[in-house]
JSON list of C-alpha atoms in Angstrom, two decimals:
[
{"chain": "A", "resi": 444, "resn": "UNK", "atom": "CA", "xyz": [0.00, 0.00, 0.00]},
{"chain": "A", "resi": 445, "resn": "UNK", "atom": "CA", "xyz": [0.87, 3.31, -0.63]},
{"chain": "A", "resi": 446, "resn": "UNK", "atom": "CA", "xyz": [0.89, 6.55, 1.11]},
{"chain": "A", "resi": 447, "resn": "UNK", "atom": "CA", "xyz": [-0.33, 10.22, -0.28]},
{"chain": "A", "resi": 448, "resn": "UNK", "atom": "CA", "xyz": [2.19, 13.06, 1.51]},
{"chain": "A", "resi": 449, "resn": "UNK", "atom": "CA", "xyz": [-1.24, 14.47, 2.97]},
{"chain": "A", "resi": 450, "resn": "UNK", "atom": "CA", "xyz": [-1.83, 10.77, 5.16]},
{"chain": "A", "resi": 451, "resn": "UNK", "atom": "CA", "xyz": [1.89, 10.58, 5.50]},
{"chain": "A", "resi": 452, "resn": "UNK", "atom": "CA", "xyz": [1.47, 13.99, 8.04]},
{"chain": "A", "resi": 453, "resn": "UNK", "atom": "CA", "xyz": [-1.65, 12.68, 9.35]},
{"chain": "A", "resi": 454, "resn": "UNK", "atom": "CA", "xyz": [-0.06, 9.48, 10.74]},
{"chain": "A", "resi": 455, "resn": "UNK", "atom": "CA", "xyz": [2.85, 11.33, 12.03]},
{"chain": "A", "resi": 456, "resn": "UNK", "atom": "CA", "xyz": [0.23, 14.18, 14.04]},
{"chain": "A", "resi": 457, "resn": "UNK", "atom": "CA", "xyz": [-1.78, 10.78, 15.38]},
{"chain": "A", "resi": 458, "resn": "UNK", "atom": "CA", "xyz": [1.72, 9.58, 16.58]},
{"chain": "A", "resi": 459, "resn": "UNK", "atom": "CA", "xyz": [2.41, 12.79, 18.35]},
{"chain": "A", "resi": 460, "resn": "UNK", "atom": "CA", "xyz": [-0.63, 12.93, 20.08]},
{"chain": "A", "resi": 461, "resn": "UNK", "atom": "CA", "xyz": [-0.59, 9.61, 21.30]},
{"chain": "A", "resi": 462, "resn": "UNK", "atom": "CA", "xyz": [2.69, 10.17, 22.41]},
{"chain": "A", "resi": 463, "resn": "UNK", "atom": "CA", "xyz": [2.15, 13.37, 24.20]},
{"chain": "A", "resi": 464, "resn": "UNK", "atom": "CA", "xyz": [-1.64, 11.57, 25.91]},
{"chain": "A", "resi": 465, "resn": "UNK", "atom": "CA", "xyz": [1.46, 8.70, 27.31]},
{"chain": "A", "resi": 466, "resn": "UNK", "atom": "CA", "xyz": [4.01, 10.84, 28.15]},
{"chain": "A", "resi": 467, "resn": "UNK", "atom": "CA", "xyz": [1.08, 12.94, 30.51]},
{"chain": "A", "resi": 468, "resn": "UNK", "atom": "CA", "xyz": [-0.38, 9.77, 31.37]},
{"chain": "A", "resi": 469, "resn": "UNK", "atom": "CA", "xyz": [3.33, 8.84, 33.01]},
{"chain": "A", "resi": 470, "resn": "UNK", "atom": "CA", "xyz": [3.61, 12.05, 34.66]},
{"chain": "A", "resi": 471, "resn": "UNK", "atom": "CA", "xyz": [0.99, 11.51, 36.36]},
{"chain": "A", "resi": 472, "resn": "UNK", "atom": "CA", "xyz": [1.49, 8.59, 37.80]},
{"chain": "A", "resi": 473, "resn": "UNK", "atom": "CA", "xyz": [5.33, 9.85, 39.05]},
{"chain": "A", "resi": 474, "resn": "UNK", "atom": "CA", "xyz": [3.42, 12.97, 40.32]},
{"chain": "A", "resi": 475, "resn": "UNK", "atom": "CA", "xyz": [1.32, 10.33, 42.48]},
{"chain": "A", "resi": 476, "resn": "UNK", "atom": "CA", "xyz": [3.91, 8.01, 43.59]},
{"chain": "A", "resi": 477, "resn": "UNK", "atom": "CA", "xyz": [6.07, 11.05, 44.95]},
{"chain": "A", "resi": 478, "resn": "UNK", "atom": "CA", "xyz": [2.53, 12.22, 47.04]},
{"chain": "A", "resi": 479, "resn": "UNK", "atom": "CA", "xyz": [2.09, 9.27, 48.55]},
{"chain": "A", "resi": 480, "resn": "UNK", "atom": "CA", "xyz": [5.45, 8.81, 49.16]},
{"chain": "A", "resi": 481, "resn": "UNK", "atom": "CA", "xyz": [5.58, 12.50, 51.20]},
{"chain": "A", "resi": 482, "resn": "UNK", "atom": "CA", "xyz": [2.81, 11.34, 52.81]},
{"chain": "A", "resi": 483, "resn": "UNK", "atom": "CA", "xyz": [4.28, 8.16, 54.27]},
{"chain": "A", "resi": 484, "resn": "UNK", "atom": "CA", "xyz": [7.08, 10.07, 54.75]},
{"chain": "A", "resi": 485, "resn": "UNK", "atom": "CA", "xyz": [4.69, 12.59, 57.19]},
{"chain": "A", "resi": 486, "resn": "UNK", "atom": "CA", "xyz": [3.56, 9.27, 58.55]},
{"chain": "A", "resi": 487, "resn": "UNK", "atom": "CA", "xyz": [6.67, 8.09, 59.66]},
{"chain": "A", "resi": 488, "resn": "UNK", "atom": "CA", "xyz": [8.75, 10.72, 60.92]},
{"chain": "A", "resi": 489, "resn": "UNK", "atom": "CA", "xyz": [8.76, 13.01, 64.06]},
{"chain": "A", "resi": 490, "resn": "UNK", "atom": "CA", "xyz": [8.33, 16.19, 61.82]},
{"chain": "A", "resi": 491, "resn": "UNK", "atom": "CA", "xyz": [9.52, 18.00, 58.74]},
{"chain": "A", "resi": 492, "resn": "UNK", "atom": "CA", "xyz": [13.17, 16.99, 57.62]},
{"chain": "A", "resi": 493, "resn": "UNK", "atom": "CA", "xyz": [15.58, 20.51, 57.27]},
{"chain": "A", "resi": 494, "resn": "UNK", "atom": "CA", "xyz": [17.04, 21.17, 53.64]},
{"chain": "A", "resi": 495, "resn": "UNK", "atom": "CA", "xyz": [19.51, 24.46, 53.04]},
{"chain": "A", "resi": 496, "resn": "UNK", "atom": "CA", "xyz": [19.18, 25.74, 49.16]},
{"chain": "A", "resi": 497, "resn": "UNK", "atom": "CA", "xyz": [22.53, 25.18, 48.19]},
{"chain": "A", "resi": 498, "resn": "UNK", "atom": "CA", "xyz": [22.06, 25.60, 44.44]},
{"chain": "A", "resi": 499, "resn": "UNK", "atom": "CA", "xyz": [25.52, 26.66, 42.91]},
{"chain": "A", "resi": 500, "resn": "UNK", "atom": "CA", "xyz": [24.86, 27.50, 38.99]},
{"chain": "A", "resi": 501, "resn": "UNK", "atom": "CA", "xyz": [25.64, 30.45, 37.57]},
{"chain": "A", "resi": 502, "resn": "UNK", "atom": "CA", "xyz": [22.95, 32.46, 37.33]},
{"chain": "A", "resi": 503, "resn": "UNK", "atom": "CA", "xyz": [21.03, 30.67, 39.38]},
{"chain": "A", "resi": 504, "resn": "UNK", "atom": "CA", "xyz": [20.54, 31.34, 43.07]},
{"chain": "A", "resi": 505, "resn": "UNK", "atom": "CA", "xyz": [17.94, 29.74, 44.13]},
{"chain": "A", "resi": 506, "resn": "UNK", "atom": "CA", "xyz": [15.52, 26.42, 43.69]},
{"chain": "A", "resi": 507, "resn": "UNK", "atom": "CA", "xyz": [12.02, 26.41, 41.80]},
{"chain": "A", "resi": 508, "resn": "UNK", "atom": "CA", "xyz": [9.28, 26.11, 43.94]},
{"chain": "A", "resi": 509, "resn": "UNK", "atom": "CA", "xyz": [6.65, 24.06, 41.65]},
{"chain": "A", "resi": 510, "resn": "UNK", "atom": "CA", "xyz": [2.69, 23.34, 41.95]},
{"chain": "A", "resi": 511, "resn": "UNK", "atom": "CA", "xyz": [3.41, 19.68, 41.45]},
{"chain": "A", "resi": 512, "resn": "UNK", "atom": "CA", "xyz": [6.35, 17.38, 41.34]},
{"chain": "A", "resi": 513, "resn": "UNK", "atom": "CA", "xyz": [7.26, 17.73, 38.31]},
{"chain": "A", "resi": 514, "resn": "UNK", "atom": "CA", "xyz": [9.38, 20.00, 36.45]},
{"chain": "A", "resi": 515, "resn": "UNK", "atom": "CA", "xyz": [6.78, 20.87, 34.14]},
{"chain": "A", "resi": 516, "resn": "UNK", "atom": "CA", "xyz": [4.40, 21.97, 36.77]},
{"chain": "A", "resi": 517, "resn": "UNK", "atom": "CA", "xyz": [4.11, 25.84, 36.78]},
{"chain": "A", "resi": 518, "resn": "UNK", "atom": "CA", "xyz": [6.44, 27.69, 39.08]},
{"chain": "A", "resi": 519, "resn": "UNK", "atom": "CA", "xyz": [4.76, 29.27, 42.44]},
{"chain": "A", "resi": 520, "resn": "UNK", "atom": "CA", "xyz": [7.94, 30.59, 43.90]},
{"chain": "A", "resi": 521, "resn": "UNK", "atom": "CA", "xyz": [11.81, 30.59, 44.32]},
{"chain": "A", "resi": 522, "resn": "UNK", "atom": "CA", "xyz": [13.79, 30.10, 47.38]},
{"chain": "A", "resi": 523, "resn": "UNK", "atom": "CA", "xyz": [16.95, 31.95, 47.52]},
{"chain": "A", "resi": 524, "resn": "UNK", "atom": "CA", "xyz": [20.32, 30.21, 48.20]},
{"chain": "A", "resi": 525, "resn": "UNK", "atom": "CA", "xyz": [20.86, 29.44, 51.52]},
{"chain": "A", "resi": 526, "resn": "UNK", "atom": "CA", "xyz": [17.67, 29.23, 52.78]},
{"chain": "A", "resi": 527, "resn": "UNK", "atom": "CA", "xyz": [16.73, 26.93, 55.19]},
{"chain": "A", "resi": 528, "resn": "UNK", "atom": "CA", "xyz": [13.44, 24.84, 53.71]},
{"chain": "A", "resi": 529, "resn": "UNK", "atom": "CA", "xyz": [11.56, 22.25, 56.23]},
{"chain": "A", "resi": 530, "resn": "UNK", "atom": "CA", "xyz": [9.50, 19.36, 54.80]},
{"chain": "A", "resi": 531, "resn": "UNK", "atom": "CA", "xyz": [8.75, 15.89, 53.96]},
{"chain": "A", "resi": 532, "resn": "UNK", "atom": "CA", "xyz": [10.53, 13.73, 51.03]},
{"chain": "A", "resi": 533, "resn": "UNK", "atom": "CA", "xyz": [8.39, 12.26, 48.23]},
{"chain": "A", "resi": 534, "resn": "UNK", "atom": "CA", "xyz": [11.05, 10.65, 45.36]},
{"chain": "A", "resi": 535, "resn": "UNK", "atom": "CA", "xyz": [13.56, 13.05, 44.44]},
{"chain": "A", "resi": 536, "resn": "UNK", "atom": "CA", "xyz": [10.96, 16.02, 45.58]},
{"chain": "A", "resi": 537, "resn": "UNK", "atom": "CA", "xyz": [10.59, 18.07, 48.76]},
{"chain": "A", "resi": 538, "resn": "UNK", "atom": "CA", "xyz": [7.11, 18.90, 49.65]},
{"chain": "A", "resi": 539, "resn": "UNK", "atom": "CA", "xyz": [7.01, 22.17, 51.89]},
{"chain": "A", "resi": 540, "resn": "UNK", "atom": "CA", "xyz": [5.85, 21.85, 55.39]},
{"chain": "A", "resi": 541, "resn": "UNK", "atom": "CA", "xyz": [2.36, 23.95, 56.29]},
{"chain": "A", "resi": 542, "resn": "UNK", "atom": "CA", "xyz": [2.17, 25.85, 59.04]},
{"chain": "A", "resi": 543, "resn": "UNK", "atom": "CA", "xyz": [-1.05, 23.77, 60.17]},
{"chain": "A", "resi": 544, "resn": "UNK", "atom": "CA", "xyz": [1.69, 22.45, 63.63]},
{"chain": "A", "resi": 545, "resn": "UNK", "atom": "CA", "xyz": [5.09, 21.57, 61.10]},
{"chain": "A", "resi": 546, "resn": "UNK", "atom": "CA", "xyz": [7.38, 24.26, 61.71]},
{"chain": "A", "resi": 547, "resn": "UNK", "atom": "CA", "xyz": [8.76, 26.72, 58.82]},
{"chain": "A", "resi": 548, "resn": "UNK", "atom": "CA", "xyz": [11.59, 29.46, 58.28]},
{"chain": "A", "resi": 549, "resn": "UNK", "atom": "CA", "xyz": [9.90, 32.69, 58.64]},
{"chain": "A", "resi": 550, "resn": "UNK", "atom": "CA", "xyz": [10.35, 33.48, 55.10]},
{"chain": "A", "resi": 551, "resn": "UNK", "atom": "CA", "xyz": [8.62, 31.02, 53.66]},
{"chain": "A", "resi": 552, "resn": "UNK", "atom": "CA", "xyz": [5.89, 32.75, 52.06]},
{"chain": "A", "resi": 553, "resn": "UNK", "atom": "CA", "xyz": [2.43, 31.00, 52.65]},
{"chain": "A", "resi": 554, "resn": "UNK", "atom": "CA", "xyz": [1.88, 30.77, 49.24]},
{"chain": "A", "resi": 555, "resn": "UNK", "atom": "CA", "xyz": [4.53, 27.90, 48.85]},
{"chain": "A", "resi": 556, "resn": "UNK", "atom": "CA", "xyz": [3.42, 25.72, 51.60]},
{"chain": "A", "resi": 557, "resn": "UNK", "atom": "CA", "xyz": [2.71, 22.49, 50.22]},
{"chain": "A", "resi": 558, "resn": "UNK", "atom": "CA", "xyz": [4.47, 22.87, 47.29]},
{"chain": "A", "resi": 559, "resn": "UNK", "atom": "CA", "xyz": [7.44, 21.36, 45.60]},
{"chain": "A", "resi": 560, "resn": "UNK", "atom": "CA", "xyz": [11.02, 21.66, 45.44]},
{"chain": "A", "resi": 561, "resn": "UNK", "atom": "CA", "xyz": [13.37, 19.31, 43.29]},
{"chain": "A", "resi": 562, "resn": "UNK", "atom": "CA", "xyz": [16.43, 18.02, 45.51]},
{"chain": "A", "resi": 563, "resn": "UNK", "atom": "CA", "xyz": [17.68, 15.24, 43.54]}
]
């Protein structure tokens, strides 16, 4: 069988979007696994683990603060280099202690409670 250049770009647009519909799919299930796994985490420790910003690229002084976590999740907030940032691991992601009896720095803006922050 043959293919007309017009079908040729319609196969390659229905591969794309079934791509992108796995690649969200699979985001969302890492997005999952690293909330449960800050809530176990919340579960089975005394209180919010301690993290210092220590981000050293050029340019770049300070760590994203995301909605999710996920490094495609929009960006909330940024927390300067050597801050001090309390909260609870979830798979390579820190989720920000609330102020609802976990402790947290001062300047942590209320606003980023509960978010995200990548260490690693």
């Amino acid at each position: 069988a043959t293919e007309s250049a017009g079908s040729s770009g319609a196969v390659v647009a229905a591969e794309a979007v079934a791509t992108a519909g796995a690649n969200a799919a699979t985001a969302a299930a890492t997005v999952g696994k690293c909330r449960r796994a800050a809530d176990n985490a919340a579960l089975a420790l005394a209180g919010p683990l301690a993290y210092r910003v220590a981000r050293n690229d050029p340019g770049k002084a300070f760590a994203c603060v995301r909605e999710q976590p996920d490094a495609k999740a929009r960006l909330v907030g940024r927390a300067p280099r050597g801050e001090l940032l309390r909260g609870f691991p979830g798979i390579r992601w820190l989720r920000l202690a609330t102020a609802g009896g976990e402790s947290r720095e001062a300047g942590l803006s209320a606003e980023l409670e509960g978010r995200w922050v990548f260490i690693g």
